[in-house]
Short mmCIF file of N, CA and C in Angstrom, two decimals:
data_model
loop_
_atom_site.label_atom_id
_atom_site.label_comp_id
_atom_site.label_asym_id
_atom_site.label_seq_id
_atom_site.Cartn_x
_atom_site.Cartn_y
_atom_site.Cartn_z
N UNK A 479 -77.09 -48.36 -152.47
CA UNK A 479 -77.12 -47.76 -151.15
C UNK A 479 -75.71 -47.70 -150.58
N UNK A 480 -75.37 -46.57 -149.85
CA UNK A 480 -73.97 -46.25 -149.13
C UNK A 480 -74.60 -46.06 -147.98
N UNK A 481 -73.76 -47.34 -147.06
CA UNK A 481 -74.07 -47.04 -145.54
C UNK A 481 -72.44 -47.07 -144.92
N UNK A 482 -72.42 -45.68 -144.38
CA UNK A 482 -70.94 -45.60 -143.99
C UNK A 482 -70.90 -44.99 -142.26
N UNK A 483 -70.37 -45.42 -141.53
CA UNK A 483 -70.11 -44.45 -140.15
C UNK A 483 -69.50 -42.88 -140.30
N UNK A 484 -69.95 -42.45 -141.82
CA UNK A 484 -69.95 -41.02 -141.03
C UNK A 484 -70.91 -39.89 -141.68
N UNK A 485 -70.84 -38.92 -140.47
CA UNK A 485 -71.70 -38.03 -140.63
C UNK A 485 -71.91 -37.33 -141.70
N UNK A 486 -72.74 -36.74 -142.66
CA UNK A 486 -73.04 -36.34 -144.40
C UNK A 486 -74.02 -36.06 -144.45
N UNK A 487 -74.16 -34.56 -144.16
CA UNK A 487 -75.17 -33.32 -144.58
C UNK A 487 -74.93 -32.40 -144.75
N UNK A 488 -75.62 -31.35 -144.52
CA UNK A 488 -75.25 -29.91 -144.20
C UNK A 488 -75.63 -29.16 -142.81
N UNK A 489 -75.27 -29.06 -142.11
CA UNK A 489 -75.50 -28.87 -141.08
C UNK A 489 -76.26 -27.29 -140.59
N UNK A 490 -77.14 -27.15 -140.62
CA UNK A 490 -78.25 -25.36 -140.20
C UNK A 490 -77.29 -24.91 -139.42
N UNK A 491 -76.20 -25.12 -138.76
CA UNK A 491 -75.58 -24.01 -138.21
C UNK A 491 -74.51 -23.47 -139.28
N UNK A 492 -74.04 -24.43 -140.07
CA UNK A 492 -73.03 -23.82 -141.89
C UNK A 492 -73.80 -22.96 -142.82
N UNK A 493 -74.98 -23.71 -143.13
CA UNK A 493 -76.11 -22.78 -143.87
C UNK A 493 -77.49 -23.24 -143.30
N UNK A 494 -77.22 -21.33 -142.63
CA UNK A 494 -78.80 -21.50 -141.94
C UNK A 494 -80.33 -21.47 -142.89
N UNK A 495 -80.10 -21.12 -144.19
CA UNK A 495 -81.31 -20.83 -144.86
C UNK A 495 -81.63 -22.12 -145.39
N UNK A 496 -82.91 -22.64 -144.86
CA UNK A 496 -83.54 -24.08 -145.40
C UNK A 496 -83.69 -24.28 -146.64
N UNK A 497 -84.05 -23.19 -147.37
CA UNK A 497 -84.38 -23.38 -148.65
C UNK A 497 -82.86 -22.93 -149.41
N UNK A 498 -82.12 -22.53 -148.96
CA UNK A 498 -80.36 -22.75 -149.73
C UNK A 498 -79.84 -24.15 -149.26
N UNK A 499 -79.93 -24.67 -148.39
CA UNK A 499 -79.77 -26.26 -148.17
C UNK A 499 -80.48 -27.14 -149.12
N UNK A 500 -81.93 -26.86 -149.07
CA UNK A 500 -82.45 -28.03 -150.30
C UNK A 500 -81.56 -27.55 -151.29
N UNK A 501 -81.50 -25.93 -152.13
CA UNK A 501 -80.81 -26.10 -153.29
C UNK A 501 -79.42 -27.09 -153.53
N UNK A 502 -78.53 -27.08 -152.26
CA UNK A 502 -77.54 -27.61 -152.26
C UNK A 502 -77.47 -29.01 -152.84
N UNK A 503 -78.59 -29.43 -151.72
CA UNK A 503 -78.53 -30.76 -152.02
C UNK A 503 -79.06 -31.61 -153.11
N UNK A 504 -79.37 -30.59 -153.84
CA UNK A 504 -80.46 -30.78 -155.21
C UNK A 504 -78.89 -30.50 -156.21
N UNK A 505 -78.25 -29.35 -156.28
CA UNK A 505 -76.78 -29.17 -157.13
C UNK A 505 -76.04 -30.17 -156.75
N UNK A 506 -75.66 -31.08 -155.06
CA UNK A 506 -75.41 -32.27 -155.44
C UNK A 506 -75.64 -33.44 -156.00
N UNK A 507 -76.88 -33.61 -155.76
CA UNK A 507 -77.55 -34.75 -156.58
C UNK A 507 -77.13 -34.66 -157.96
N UNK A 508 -76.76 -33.57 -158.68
CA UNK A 508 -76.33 -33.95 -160.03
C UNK A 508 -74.88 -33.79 -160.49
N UNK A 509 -74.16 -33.93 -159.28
CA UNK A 509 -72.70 -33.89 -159.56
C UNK A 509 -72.53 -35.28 -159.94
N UNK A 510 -71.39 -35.31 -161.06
CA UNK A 510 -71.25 -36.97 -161.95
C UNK A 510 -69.48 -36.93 -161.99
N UNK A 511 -69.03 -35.54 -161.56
CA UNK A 511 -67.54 -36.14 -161.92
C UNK A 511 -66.42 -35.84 -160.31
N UNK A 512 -65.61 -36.16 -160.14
CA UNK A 512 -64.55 -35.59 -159.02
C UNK A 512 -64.22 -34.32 -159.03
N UNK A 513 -63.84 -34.08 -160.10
CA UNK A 513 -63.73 -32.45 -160.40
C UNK A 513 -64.93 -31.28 -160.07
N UNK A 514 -66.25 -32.14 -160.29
CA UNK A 514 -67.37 -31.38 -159.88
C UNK A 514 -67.54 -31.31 -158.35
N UNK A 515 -67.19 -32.31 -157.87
CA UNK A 515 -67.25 -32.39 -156.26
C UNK A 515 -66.26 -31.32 -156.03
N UNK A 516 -65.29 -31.55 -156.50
CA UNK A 516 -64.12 -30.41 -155.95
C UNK A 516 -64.48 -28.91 -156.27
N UNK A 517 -64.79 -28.90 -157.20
CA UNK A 517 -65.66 -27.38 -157.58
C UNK A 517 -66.59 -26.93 -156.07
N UNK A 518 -67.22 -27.50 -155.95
CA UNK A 518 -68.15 -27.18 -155.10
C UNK A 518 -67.65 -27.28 -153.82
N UNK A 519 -66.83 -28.10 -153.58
CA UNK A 519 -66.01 -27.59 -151.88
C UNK A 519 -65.21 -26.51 -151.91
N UNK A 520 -64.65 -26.44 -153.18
CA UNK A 520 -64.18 -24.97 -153.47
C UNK A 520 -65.18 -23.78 -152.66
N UNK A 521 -65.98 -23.96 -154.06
CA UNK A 521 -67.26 -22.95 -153.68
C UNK A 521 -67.68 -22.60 -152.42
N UNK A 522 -67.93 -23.89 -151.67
CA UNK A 522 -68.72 -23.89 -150.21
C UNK A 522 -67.84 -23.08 -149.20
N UNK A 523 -66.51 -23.22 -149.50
CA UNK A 523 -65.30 -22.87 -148.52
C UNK A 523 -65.13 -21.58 -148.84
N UNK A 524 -65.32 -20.91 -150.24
CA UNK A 524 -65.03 -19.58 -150.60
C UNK A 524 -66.47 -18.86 -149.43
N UNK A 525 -67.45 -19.40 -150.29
CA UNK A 525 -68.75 -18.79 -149.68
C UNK A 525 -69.55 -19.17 -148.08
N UNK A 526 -69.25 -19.72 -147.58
CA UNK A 526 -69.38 -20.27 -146.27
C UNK A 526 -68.65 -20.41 -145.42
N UNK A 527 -66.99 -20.20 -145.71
CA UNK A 527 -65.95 -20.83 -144.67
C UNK A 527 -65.55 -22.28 -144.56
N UNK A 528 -64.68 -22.71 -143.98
CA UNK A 528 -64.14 -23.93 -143.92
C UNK A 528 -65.62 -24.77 -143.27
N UNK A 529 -65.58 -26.36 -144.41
CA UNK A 529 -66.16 -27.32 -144.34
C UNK A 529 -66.67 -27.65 -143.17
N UNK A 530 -67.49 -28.08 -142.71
CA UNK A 530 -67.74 -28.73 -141.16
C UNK A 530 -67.31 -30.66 -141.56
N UNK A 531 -67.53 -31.27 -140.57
CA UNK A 531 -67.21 -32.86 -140.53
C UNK A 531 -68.36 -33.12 -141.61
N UNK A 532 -69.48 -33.06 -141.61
CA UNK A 532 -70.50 -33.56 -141.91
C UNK A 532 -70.40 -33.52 -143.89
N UNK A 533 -70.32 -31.84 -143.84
CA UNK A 533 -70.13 -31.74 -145.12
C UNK A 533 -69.06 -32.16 -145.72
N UNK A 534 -67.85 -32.51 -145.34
CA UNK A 534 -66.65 -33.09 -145.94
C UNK A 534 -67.70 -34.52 -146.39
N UNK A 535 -67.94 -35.27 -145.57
CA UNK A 535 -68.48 -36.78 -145.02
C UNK A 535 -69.45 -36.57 -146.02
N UNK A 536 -70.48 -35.94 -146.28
CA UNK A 536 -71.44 -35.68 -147.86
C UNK A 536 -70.73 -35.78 -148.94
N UNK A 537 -69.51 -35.09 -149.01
CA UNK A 537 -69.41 -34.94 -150.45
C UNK A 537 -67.56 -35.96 -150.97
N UNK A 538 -67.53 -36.84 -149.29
CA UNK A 538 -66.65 -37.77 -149.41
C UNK A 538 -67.98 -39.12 -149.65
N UNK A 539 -68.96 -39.09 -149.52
CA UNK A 539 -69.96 -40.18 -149.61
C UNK A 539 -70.12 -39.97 -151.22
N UNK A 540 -70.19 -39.10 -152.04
CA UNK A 540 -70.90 -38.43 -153.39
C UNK A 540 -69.90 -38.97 -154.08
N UNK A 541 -68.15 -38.71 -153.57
CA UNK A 541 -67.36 -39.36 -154.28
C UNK A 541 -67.02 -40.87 -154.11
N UNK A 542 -67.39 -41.68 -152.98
CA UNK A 542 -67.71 -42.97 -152.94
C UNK A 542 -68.52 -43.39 -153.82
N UNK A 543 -69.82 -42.77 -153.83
CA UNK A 543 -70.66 -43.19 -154.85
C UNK A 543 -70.47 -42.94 -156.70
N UNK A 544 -70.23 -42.27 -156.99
CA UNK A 544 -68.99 -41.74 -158.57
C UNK A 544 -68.22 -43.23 -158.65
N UNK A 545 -67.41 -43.40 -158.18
CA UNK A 545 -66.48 -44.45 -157.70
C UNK A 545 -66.71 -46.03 -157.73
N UNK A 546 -68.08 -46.05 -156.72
CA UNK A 546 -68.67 -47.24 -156.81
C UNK A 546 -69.04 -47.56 -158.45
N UNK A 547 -70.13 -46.45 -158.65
CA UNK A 547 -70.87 -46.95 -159.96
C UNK A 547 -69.59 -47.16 -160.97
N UNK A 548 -68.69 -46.50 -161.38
CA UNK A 548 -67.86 -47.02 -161.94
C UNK A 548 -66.98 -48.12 -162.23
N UNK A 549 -67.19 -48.76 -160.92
CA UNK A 549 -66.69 -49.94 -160.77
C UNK A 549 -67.54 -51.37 -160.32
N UNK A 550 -69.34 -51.07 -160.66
CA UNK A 550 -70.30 -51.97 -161.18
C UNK A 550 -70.04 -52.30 -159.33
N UNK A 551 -70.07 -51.18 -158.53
CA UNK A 551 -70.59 -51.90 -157.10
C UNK A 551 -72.22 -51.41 -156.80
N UNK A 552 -72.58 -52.33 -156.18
CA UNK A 552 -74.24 -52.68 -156.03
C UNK A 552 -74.57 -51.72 -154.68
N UNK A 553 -73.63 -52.10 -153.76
CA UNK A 553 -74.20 -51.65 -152.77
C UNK A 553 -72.41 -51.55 -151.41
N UNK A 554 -72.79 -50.29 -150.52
CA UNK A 554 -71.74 -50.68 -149.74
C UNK A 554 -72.38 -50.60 -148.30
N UNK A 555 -71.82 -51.27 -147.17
CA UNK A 555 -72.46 -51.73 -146.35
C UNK A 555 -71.57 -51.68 -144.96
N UNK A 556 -71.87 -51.66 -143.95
CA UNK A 556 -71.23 -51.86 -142.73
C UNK A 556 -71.21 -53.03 -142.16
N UNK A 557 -70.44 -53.89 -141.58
CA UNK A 557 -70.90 -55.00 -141.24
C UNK A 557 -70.10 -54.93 -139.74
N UNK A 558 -70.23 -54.44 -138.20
CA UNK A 558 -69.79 -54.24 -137.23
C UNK A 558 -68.40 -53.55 -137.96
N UNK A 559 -66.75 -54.04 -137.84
CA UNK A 559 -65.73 -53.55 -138.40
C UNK A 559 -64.77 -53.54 -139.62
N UNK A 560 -66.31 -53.91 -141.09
CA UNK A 560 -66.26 -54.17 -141.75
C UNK A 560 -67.07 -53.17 -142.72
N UNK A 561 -66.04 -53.41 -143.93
CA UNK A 561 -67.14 -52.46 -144.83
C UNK A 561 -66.91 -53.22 -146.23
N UNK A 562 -68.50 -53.76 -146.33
CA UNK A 562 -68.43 -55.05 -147.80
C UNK A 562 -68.81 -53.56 -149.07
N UNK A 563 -68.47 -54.27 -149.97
CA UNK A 563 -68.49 -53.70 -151.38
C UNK A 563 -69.02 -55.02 -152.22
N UNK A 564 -70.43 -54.81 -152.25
CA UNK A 564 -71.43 -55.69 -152.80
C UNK A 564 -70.93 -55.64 -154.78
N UNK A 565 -70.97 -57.03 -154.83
CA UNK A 565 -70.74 -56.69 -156.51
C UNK A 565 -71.71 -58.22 -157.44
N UNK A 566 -71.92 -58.06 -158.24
CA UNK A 566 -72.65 -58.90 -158.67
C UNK A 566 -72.19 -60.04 -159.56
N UNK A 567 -71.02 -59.78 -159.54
CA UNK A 567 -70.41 -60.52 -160.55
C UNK A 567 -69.33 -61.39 -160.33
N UNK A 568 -69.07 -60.99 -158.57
CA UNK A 568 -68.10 -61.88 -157.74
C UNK A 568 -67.86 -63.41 -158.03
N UNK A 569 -69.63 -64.00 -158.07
CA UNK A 569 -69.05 -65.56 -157.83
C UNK A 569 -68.63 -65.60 -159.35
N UNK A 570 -68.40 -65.03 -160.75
CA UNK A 570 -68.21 -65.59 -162.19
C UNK A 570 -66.77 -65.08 -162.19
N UNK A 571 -65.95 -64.76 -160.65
CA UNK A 571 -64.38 -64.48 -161.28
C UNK A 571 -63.42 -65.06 -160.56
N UNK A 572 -62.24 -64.97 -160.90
CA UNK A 572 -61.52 -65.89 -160.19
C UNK A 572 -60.99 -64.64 -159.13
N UNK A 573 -61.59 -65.32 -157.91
CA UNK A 573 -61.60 -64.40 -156.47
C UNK A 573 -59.95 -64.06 -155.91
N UNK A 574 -59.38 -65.19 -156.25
CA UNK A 574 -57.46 -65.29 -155.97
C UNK A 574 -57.10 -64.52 -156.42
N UNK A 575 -57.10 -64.35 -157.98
CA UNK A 575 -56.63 -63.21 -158.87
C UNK A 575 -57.29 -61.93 -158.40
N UNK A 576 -58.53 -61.55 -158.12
CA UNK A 576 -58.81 -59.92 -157.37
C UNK A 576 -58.22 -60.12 -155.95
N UNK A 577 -58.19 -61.13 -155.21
CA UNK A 577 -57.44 -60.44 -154.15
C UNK A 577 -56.22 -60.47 -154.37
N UNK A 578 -55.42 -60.58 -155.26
CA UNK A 578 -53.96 -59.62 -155.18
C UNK A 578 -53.99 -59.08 -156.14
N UNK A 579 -55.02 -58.28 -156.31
CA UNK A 579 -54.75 -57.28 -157.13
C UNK A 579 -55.42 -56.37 -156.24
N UNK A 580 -56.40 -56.82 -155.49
CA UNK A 580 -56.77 -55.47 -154.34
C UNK A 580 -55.66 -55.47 -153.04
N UNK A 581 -54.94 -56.29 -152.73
CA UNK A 581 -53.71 -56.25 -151.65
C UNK A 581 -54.80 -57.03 -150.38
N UNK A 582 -53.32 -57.12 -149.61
CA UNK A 582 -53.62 -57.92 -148.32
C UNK A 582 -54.89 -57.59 -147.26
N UNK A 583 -55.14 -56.57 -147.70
CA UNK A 583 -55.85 -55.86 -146.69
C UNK A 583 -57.41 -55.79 -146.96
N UNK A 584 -57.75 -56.70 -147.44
CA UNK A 584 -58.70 -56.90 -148.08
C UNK A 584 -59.61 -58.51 -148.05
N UNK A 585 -60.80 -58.64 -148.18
CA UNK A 585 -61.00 -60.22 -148.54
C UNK A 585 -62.04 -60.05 -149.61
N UNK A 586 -61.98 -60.73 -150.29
CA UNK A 586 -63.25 -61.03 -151.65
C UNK A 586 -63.79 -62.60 -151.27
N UNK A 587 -64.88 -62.26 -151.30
CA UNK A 587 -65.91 -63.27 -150.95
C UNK A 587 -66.56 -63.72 -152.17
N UNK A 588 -67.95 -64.60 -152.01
CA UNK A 588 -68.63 -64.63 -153.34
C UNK A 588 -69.27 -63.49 -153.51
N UNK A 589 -69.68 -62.75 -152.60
CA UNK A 589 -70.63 -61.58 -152.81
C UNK A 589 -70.14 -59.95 -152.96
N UNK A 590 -68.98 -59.74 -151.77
CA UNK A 590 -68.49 -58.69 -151.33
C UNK A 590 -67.11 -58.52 -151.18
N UNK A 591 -66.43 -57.85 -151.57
CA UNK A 591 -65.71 -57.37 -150.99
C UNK A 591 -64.89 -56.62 -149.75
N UNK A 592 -64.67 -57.29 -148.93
CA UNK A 592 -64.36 -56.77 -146.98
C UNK A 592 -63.28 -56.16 -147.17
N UNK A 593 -63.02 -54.88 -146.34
CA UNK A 593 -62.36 -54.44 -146.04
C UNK A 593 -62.17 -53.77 -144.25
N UNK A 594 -61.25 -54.28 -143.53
CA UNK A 594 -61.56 -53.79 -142.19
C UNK A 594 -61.59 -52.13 -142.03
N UNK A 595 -62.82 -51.77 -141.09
CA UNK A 595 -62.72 -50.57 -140.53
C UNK A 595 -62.23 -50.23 -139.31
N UNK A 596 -60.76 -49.78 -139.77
CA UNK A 596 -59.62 -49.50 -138.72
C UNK A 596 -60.11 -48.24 -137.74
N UNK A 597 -59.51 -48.29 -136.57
CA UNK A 597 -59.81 -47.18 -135.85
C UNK A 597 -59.34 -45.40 -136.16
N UNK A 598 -58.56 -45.75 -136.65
CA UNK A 598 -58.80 -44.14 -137.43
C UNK A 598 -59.39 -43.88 -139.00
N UNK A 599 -60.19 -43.14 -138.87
CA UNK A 599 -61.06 -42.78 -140.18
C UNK A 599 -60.70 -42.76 -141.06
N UNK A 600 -59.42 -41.74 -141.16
CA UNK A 600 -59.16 -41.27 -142.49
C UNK A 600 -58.22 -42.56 -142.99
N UNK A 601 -57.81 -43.22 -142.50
CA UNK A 601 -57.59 -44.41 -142.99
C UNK A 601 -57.94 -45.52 -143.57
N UNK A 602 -59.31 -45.86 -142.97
CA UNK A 602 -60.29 -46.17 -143.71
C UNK A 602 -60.60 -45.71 -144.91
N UNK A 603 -61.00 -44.58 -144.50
CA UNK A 603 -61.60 -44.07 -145.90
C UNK A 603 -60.80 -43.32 -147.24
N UNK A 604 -59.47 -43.40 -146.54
CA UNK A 604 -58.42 -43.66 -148.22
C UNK A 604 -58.23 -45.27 -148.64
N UNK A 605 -58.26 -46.36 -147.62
CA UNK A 605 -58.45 -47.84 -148.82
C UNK A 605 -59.78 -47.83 -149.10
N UNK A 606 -60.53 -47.38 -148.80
CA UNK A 606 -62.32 -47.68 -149.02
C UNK A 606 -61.76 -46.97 -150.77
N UNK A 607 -61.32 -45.69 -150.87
CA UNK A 607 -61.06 -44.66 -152.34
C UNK A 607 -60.43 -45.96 -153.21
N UNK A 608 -59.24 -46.28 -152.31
CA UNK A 608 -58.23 -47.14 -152.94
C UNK A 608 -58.79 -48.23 -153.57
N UNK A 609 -59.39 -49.13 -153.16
CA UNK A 609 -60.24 -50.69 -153.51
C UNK A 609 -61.24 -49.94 -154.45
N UNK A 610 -62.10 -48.82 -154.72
CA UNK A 610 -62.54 -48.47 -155.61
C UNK A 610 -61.87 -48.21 -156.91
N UNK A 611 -61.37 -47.49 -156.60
CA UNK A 611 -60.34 -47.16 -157.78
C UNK A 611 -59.66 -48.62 -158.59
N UNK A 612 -59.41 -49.60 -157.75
CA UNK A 612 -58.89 -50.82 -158.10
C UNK A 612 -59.77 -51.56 -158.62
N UNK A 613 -60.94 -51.48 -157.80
CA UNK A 613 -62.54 -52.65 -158.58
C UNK A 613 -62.55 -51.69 -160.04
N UNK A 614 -62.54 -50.12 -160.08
CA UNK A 614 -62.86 -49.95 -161.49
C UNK A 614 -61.86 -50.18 -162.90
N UNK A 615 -60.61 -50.64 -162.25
CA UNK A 615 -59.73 -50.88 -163.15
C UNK A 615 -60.01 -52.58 -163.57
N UNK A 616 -60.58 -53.35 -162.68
CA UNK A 616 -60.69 -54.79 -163.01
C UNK A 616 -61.76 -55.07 -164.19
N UNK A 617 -61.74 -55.62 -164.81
CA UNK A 617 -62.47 -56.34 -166.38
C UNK A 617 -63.62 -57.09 -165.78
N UNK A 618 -65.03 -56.57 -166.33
CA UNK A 618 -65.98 -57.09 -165.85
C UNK A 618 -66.56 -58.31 -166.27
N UNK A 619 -67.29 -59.31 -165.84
CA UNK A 619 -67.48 -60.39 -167.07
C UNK A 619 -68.39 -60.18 -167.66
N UNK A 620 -68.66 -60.68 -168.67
CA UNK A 620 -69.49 -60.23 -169.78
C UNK A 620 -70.79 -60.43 -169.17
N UNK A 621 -71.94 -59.41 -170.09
CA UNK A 621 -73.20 -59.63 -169.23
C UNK A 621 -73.65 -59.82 -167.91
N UNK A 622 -72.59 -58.68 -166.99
CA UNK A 622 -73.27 -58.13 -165.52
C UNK A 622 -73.07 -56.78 -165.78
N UNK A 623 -72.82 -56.20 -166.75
CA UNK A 623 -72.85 -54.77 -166.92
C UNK A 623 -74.39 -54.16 -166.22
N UNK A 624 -75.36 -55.11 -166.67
CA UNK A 624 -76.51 -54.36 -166.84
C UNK A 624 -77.27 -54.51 -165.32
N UNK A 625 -77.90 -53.44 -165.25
CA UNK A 625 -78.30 -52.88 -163.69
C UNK A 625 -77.32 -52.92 -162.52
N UNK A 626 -76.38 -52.57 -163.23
CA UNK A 626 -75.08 -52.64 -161.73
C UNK A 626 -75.20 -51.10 -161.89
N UNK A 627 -74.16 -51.27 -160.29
CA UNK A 627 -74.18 -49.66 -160.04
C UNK A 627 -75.31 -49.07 -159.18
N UNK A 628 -74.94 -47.67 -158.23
CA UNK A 628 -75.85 -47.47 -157.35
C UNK A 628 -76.53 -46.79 -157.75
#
């Protein structure tokens, strides 16, 4: 599950036809790579016009989620000005060594990974990319591979 403060749909005033919205959201559901996400904002922007908030925020959630699973996160979460990155394999590592390798800005717990949610967005949500990108470069321990991921 991705629970994030921002808005991620499609909004009936971008595409008014209900039944071209389900399709949409049915061609997202099976996007698996970054490049595919990018394809399709391509697309949306050629054929619809520039993005609204919402739809950026969909298909910035689609690439959170790509991201996560790659990097064996369970779940991400809000916690008031916090955003944990649930992992399952936290308490079997040495927590010192991931936090400097994820930087200061960060805390690793037994469960999650915190990161504060600063008052501007897009800031947030380039270390939210960043700490992903970093959990999927870290070495998992053996035997939590299985059922991780969202």
């Amino acid at each position: 599950a991705i629970d994030l403060p921002i808005p991620a749909y499609i909004p009936a005033e971008y595409i008014s036809e209900t039944a071209l919205r389900i399709q949409l959201y049915r061609r997202l559901a099976d996007l698996h790579s970054a490049a595919a996400i990018d394809e399709i904002r391509a697309e949306l922007a050629d054929r619809f016009g520039p993005l609204p908030r919402a739809v950026e925020g969909l298909l910035y959630q689609l690439h959170v989620k790509l991201m996560a699973s790659q990097a064996h996160v369970t779940a991400i979460i809000q916690d008031g000005q916090k955003i944990g990155l649930k992992l399952p394999y936290l308490g079997q590592v040495d927590r010192n060594a991931l936090q400097l390798a994820l930087g200061n800005d960060v805390r690793a717990s037994r469960t999650a990974i915190w990161l504060n949610r600063s008052e501007d967005e897009t800031t947030w949500m380039l270390a939210l990319l960043d700490v992903l990108q970093k959990l999927g470069q870290q070495p998992i321990p053996t035997g939590t591979e299985e059922g991780a991921g969202l």
